[in-house]
Coordinates of N, CA, C and O in Angstrom, one line a residue:
Q1 N 124.2 239.8 -8.3 CA 124.3 239.1 -7.0 C 122.8 238.3 -7.1 O 121.9 238.9 -7.7
V2 N 122.8 237.3 -6.3 CA 121.7 236.7 -6.0 C 120.9 237.5 -5.2 O 121.2 237.9 -4.2
Q3 N 119.4 237.6 -5.5 CA 118.5 238.4 -4.4 C 117.1 237.5 -4.4 O 116.4 237.1 -5.4
L4 N 116.8 237.4 -3.4 CA 115.4 236.6 -3.1 C 114.7 237.5 -2.4 O 115.0 238.2 -1.0
V5 N 113.4 237.5 -2.7 CA 112.5 238.4 -2.0 C 111.2 237.9 -1.6 O 110.3 237.3 -2.5
E6 N 110.7 237.8 -0.2 CA 109.4 236.9 0.1 C 108.4 238.0 0.4 O 108.6 239.1 0.8
S7 N 107.3 237.6 0.2 CA 106.0 238.4 0.2 C 104.8 237.5 0.5 O 105.0 236.2 0.2
G8 N 103.9 238.1 1.0 CA 102.5 237.4 1.1 C 102.1 237.0 2.7 O 101.1 236.7 3.1
G9 N 103.1 237.4 3.7 CA 102.8 237.0 5.1 C 101.7 238.0 5.7 O 101.4 239.1 4.7
G10 N 101.2 237.8 6.6 CA 100.2 238.5 7.4 C 99.5 237.8 8.7 O 100.3 236.8 8.8
L11 N 98.4 238.6 8.9 CA 97.6 237.9 9.9 C 96.7 237.2 9.4 O 95.8 237.5 8.7
V12 N 96.3 235.8 9.9 CA 95.4 235.0 9.5 C 94.9 234.4 10.9 O 95.5 233.9 11.5
Q13 N 93.4 234.0 10.7 CA 92.7 232.9 11.8 C 93.1 231.8 11.5 O 93.5 231.2 10.5
A14 N 93.2 230.9 12.8 CA 93.4 229.4 12.7 C 92.4 228.8 11.9 O 91.3 229.1 11.6
G15 N 92.8 227.8 10.9 CA 92.1 227.4 9.9 C 92.1 228.0 8.6 O 91.5 227.3 7.5
G16 N 92.7 229.1 8.5 CA 92.5 230.0 7.2 C 93.9 229.6 6.3 O 94.4 228.8 6.5
S17 N 93.8 230.5 5.2 CA 94.9 230.1 4.3 C 95.9 231.4 3.9 O 95.3 232.5 4.2
L18 N 97.0 231.1 3.4 CA 97.8 232.3 3.2 C 98.7 231.7 2.1 O 99.2 230.3 2.1
R19 N 99.1 232.4 1.0 CA 100.1 232.1 -0.1 C 101.2 233.2 0.0 O 101.4 234.3 -0.3
L20 N 102.3 232.5 0.2 CA 103.5 233.3 0.3 C 104.5 233.1 -1.2 O 104.2 232.1 -2.1
S21 N 105.1 234.2 -1.5 CA 105.8 234.2 -2.7 C 107.4 234.3 -2.5 O 107.7 235.1 -1.6
C22 N 108.2 233.9 -3.4 CA 109.5 233.9 -3.3 C 109.9 234.4 -4.8 O 110.1 233.5 -5.6
A23 N 110.4 235.7 -4.9 CA 110.7 236.2 -6.4 C 112.2 236.1 -6.2 O 113.0 236.8 -5.3
A24 N 113.0 235.5 -7.3 CA 114.2 235.2 -7.5 C 114.9 235.9 -8.3 O 114.2 236.3 -9.3
S25 N 116.1 236.5 -8.5 CA 116.9 237.0 -9.3 C 117.5 235.9 -10.8 O 117.5 234.8 -10.3
G26 N 117.7 236.4 -11.9 CA 118.2 235.4 -12.9 C 117.1 234.2 -13.1 O 116.0 234.8 -13.2
R27 N 117.7 233.0 -13.0 CA 117.0 232.0 -13.3 C 117.3 230.8 -12.3 O 117.2 229.7 -12.6
T28 N 116.9 231.3 -11.1 CA 117.1 230.6 -9.8 C 116.2 229.1 -9.7 O 116.7 228.3 -9.4
F29 N 115.1 229.6 -10.1 CA 113.9 228.6 -9.9 C 114.3 227.3 -11.0 O 114.2 226.3 -10.4
S30 N 114.5 227.6 -12.1 CA 115.0 226.6 -13.2 C 116.0 225.9 -12.9 O 116.1 224.7 -13.5
I31 N 117.2 226.6 -12.4 CA 118.4 225.9 -12.2 C 118.7 225.2 -10.7 O 119.4 224.0 -10.4
Y32 N 118.4 225.9 -9.9 CA 118.9 225.6 -8.4 C 117.1 225.3 -7.6 O 115.9 225.5 -7.9
A33 N 117.5 224.2 -6.9 CA 116.3 223.9 -5.7 C 116.1 225.3 -4.9 O 117.1 226.1 -4.8
V34 N 115.0 225.4 -4.6 CA 114.2 226.4 -3.7 C 113.8 225.9 -2.5 O 112.7 225.0 -2.7
G35 N 113.9 226.4 -1.5 CA 113.4 225.7 -0.1 C 112.8 226.9 0.7 O 113.0 228.2 0.5
W36 N 111.7 226.5 1.4 CA 111.4 227.5 2.6 C 111.4 226.8 3.9 O 111.4 225.6 4.3
F37 N 112.0 228.0 4.9 CA 112.2 227.6 6.1 C 111.3 228.5 7.2 O 111.0 229.8 6.4
R38 N 111.3 228.5 8.2 CA 110.7 229.2 9.1 C 111.5 229.4 10.5 O 112.0 228.3 10.9
Q39 N 111.1 230.4 11.2 CA 111.7 230.7 12.6 C 111.1 231.5 13.4 O 110.7 232.4 13.2
A40 N 110.6 230.6 14.6 CA 109.5 231.3 15.4 C 110.5 231.9 16.7 O 111.7 231.3 16.9
P41 N 110.2 232.9 17.5 CA 110.9 233.6 18.4 C 111.6 232.6 19.4 O 110.6 231.6 19.9
G42 N 112.8 232.6 19.8 CA 113.4 231.8 20.6 C 113.6 230.1 20.1 O 114.1 229.2 20.8
K43 N 113.5 229.6 18.9 CA 113.6 228.8 18.2 C 114.6 228.8 17.0 O 114.8 229.8 16.4
E44 N 115.5 227.6 16.6 CA 116.0 227.6 15.6 C 115.4 227.7 14.3 O 114.1 227.2 14.1
R45 N 115.8 228.0 13.2 CA 115.3 228.1 11.8 C 114.9 226.7 11.4 O 115.9 225.7 11.6
E46 N 113.7 226.3 11.1 CA 113.6 224.8 10.5 C 113.1 224.7 9.2 O 112.1 225.7 8.7
F47 N 113.1 223.5 8.5 CA 112.5 223.3 7.0 C 111.3 223.0 7.1 O 110.7 222.6 7.9
V48 N 110.7 223.8 6.1 CA 109.4 223.7 5.6 C 109.0 223.0 4.4 O 108.2 221.9 4.6
A49 N 109.5 223.3 3.3 CA 109.4 222.5 2.1 C 110.3 223.1 1.0 O 110.9 224.3 1.3
A50 N 110.3 222.2 0.1 CA 111.6 222.6 -1.0 C 111.0 221.9 -2.4 O 110.4 220.9 -2.4
I51 N 111.5 222.7 -3.5 CA 111.4 222.3 -4.8 C 112.5 222.3 -5.8 O 113.3 223.5 -5.8
S52 N 112.5 221.3 -6.7 CA 113.5 221.5 -7.6 C 113.0 221.1 -9.0 O 112.3 220.2 -9.3
W53 N 112.8 222.0 -10.0 CA 112.1 222.1 -11.1 C 113.0 221.3 -11.9 O 112.3 220.3 -12.7
S54 N 114.4 221.3 -12.0 CA 115.1 220.5 -12.8 C 114.9 219.2 -12.7 O 114.9 218.3 -13.5
R55 N 114.6 218.7 -11.4 CA 114.6 217.2 -10.9 C 113.2 216.9 -10.9 O 112.7 215.7 -10.7
G56 N 112.2 217.9 -10.8 CA 110.8 217.7 -10.9 C 110.4 217.0 -9.6 O 109.5 216.0 -9.4
S57 N 110.8 217.3 -8.5 CA 110.7 216.8 -7.2 C 110.3 217.7 -6.1 O 110.8 219.0 -6.2
T58 N 109.8 217.6 -5.3 CA 109.5 218.2 -4.2 C 109.6 217.3 -2.6 O 109.4 216.3 -2.4
T59 N 109.7 218.1 -1.6 CA 109.6 217.4 -0.2 C 109.3 218.4 0.7 O 109.4 219.6 0.8
Y60 N 108.5 217.9 1.9 CA 107.7 218.6 2.9 C 108.2 218.0 4.3 O 108.6 216.7 4.4
A61 N 108.2 219.0 5.1 CA 108.3 218.7 6.7 C 107.1 218.0 7.0 O 106.2 218.0 6.6
D62 N 107.4 217.0 7.9 CA 106.1 215.9 8.7 C 105.2 216.9 8.9 O 103.9 216.9 8.9
S63 N 105.4 218.1 9.5 CA 104.6 219.0 10.4 C 103.4 219.7 9.4 O 102.4 220.3 9.9
V64 N 103.8 219.9 8.2 CA 103.1 220.6 7.2 C 102.4 219.8 5.9 O 102.0 220.2 5.2
K65 N 103.0 218.5 6.0 CA 102.4 217.3 5.0 C 100.6 217.5 4.7 O 100.1 217.3 6.1
G66 N 100.3 217.6 3.6 CA 98.8 217.6 3.8 C 98.1 218.8 3.9 O 97.0 219.2 3.4
R67 N 98.8 219.9 4.4 CA 98.3 221.2 4.5 C 99.0 222.4 3.6 O 98.5 223.4 3.1
F68 N 100.4 222.2 3.5 CA 101.2 223.0 2.5 C 101.6 222.5 1.3 O 101.6 221.3 1.2
T69 N 101.6 223.3 0.1 CA 102.0 223.0 -1.1 C 102.9 223.9 -1.8 O 102.6 225.0 -1.8
I70 N 104.1 223.5 -2.2 CA 105.3 224.3 -2.8 C 105.1 224.2 -4.2 O 105.0 223.1 -4.8
S71 N 104.9 225.2 -5.2 CA 105.0 225.3 -6.5 C 105.9 226.3 -7.2 O 106.4 227.1 -6.3
G72 N 106.1 226.3 -8.4 CA 106.7 227.6 -8.9 C 106.3 227.8 -10.2 O 105.4 227.3 -11.0
D73 N 106.9 228.9 -11.0 CA 106.2 229.4 -12.1 C 107.5 230.0 -12.8 O 108.3 231.0 -12.5
N74 N 107.8 229.2 -13.8 CA 109.4 229.7 -14.6 C 109.3 231.0 -15.0 O 110.5 231.8 -15.1
A75 N 108.2 231.3 -15.7 CA 108.3 232.6 -16.7 C 108.5 233.9 -15.4 O 109.0 234.8 -16.0
K76 N 108.1 233.8 -14.5 CA 108.1 234.6 -13.4 C 109.1 234.5 -12.4 O 109.4 235.4 -11.8
N77 N 109.8 233.2 -12.6 CA 111.0 233.1 -11.7 C 110.6 233.3 -10.2 O 111.2 233.8 -9.5
T78 N 109.3 232.6 -9.8 CA 108.8 232.7 -8.5 C 108.7 231.3 -8.1 O 108.0 230.5 -8.7
V79 N 108.7 230.9 -6.5 CA 108.1 229.9 -6.0 C 107.2 230.4 -5.1 O 107.5 231.4 -4.5
Y80 N 106.1 229.5 -4.9 CA 105.2 229.8 -4.1 C 104.8 228.8 -3.0 O 105.3 227.5 -3.1
L81 N 104.2 229.2 -1.8 CA 104.0 228.3 -0.6 C 102.7 228.4 -0.2 O 102.3 229.4 0.3
Q82 N 101.6 227.6 -0.5 CA 100.4 227.8 -0.2 C 100.1 227.0 0.8 O 100.4 225.9 1.2
M83 N 99.8 227.6 1.8 CA 99.5 227.1 3.4 C 97.9 227.2 3.5 O 97.3 228.3 3.6
N84 N 97.5 225.9 3.9 CA 96.1 225.6 4.3 C 95.8 225.4 5.6 O 97.0 224.8 6.3
S85 N 94.7 225.5 6.3 CA 94.5 224.9 7.6 C 95.6 225.2 8.6 O 95.9 224.5 9.2
L86 N 96.0 226.4 8.6 CA 96.8 227.0 9.4 C 96.6 226.9 11.0 O 95.4 227.2 11.3
K87 N 97.6 226.8 11.7 CA 97.6 226.5 13.2 C 98.4 227.7 13.8 O 99.4 228.2 13.1
P88 N 98.1 227.9 15.0 CA 99.0 228.8 15.8 C 100.5 228.7 15.8 O 101.1 229.5 15.7
E89 N 100.9 227.3 15.7 CA 102.1 227.1 15.9 C 102.9 227.1 14.4 O 104.1 227.1 14.4
D90 N 102.3 227.5 13.4 CA 102.7 227.8 12.0 C 103.4 229.6 12.2 O 104.0 229.9 11.2
T91 N 103.0 230.2 12.9 CA 103.5 231.3 13.3 C 104.9 231.4 13.5 O 105.6 230.7 14.3
A92 N 105.5 232.3 12.5 CA 107.1 232.5 12.5 C 107.4 233.3 11.3 O 106.4 233.9 10.5
V93 N 108.8 233.8 11.2 CA 108.9 234.4 10.1 C 109.3 233.3 8.9 O 110.2 232.5 9.2
Y94 N 108.9 233.5 7.6 CA 109.1 232.6 6.7 C 110.2 233.0 5.7 O 110.2 234.3 5.3
Y95 N 111.2 232.3 5.4 CA 112.2 232.7 4.6 C 112.4 231.6 3.4 O 112.1 230.4 3.5
C96 N 112.8 232.2 2.1 CA 113.1 231.2 1.1 C 114.5 231.1 0.7 O 115.3 232.2 1.3
A97 N 115.1 230.2 0.5 CA 116.5 229.9 -0.1 C 116.7 229.4 -1.2 O 116.2 228.7 -1.7
Q98 N 117.8 229.7 -1.8 CA 118.5 229.0 -3.0 C 119.6 228.0 -2.5 O 120.3 228.3 -2.0
G99 N 119.3 226.8 -3.4 CA 120.3 225.7 -3.2 C 121.8 226.3 -3.7 O 122.0 227.2 -4.6
T100 N 122.7 225.6 -3.0 CA 124.1 225.7 -3.4 C 124.8 225.2 -4.8 O 125.6 225.7 -5.3
T101 N 123.9 224.3 -5.1 CA 124.4 223.7 -6.4 C 123.2 223.4 -7.5 O 122.1 223.0 -7.3
S102 N 123.8 223.8 -9.0 CA 122.9 223.9 -9.9 C 122.3 222.5 -10.1 O 123.1 221.3 -10.2
G103 N 121.0 222.0 -10.2 CA 120.6 220.7 -10.5 C 120.5 219.9 -9.2 O 120.2 218.7 -9.3
G104 N 120.7 220.7 -7.9 CA 120.6 219.9 -6.7 C 119.4 219.5 -6.3 O 118.2 219.9 -7.0
N105 N 119.4 218.5 -5.3 CA 118.1 218.0 -4.8 C 117.6 219.1 -3.9 O 118.1 220.1 -3.3
P106 N 116.1 219.0 -3.6 CA 115.3 220.0 -2.6 C 115.6 219.6 -1.3 O 114.6 218.9 -0.6
T107 N 116.8 219.7 -0.8 CA 117.2 219.0 0.6 C 116.7 219.8 1.7 O 116.0 221.0 1.7
D108 N 116.3 219.2 2.7 CA 115.7 219.8 4.1 C 116.7 220.5 4.9 O 116.4 220.8 5.9
S109 N 117.9 220.3 4.8 CA 119.1 221.0 5.4 C 119.6 222.4 5.0 O 119.7 222.5 3.8
K110 N 119.7 223.2 5.9 CA 120.0 224.6 5.9 C 121.4 224.4 5.2 O 121.8 225.5 4.6
K111 N 122.4 223.6 5.4 CA 123.6 223.6 4.9 C 123.4 223.6 3.2 O 124.4 223.9 2.7
G112 N 122.3 223.3 2.8 CA 122.2 222.9 1.3 C 121.7 224.0 0.7 O 121.8 224.1 -0.5
Y113 N 121.7 225.4 1.4 CA 121.2 226.4 0.6 C 122.4 227.5 0.8 O 122.8 227.8 2.1
A114 N 122.5 228.5 -0.3 CA 123.5 229.4 -0.2 C 123.0 230.8 -0.2 O 123.8 231.7 0.5
Y115 N 121.7 231.1 -0.4 CA 121.3 232.4 -0.4 C 120.2 232.7 0.2 O 119.2 231.6 0.0
W116 N 120.0 233.4 1.1 CA 118.8 233.6 1.7 C 117.8 235.2 1.6 O 118.6 236.2 1.4
G117 N 116.5 234.9 1.8 CA 115.9 236.3 1.7 C 115.7 236.7 3.1 O 116.4 236.3 3.8
Q118 N 115.1 237.8 3.1 CA 114.9 238.7 4.4 C 113.7 238.2 5.5 O 113.8 238.5 6.6
G119 N 112.8 237.4 4.8 CA 111.7 236.8 5.4 C 110.4 237.7 5.3 O 110.5 238.8 5.3
T120 N 109.4 236.9 5.6 CA 108.1 237.4 5.9 C 107.5 237.0 6.8 O 107.4 235.7 7.2
Q121 N 106.7 237.8 7.6 CA 106.2 237.2 9.1 C 104.7 236.7 8.9 O 103.8 237.2 7.9
V122 N 104.4 235.6 9.3 CA 103.3 234.9 9.2 C 102.6 234.8 10.6 O 103.4 234.2 11.4
T123 N 101.4 235.4 11.1 CA 101.0 235.2 12.6 C 99.4 234.6 12.3 O 98.5 235.1 11.5
V124 N 99.5 233.3 13.0 CA 98.1 232.7 12.9 C 97.5 232.8 14.4 O 98.2 232.2 15.4
S125 N 96.3 233.4 14.4 CA 95.6 233.6 15.8 C 94.8 232.6 15.9 O 94.2 231.9 15.1
S126 N 94.5 232.2 17.2 CA 93.5 231.2 17.6 C 92.2 231.7 18.3 O 91.3 231.2 18.2

């Protein structure tokens, strides 16, 4: 079955950087779109960024444009989220997810993803 494991979360001061990793089973990254979502206490899970290797495309939420960069490594079947200029409002549990359809677009909708990891905590102090 599909397995997604996030790592790289931690505590960082405002203005700092953090790099998250999403290790997937099989050939998830090369076949399906992979997205990053986040959820803060008391709030709904929201879209952060997504990538499709097969389509050569990426998309970002307006709140992270210019600060976050999503990328992938086919050899390691891993997707990364480089987060720079972090703000306290970025504090949340970050999840990666695999798209529902092979060759699909890097959609910003939760309905476009079939499998989810367990999440990694990111805390940004002020």
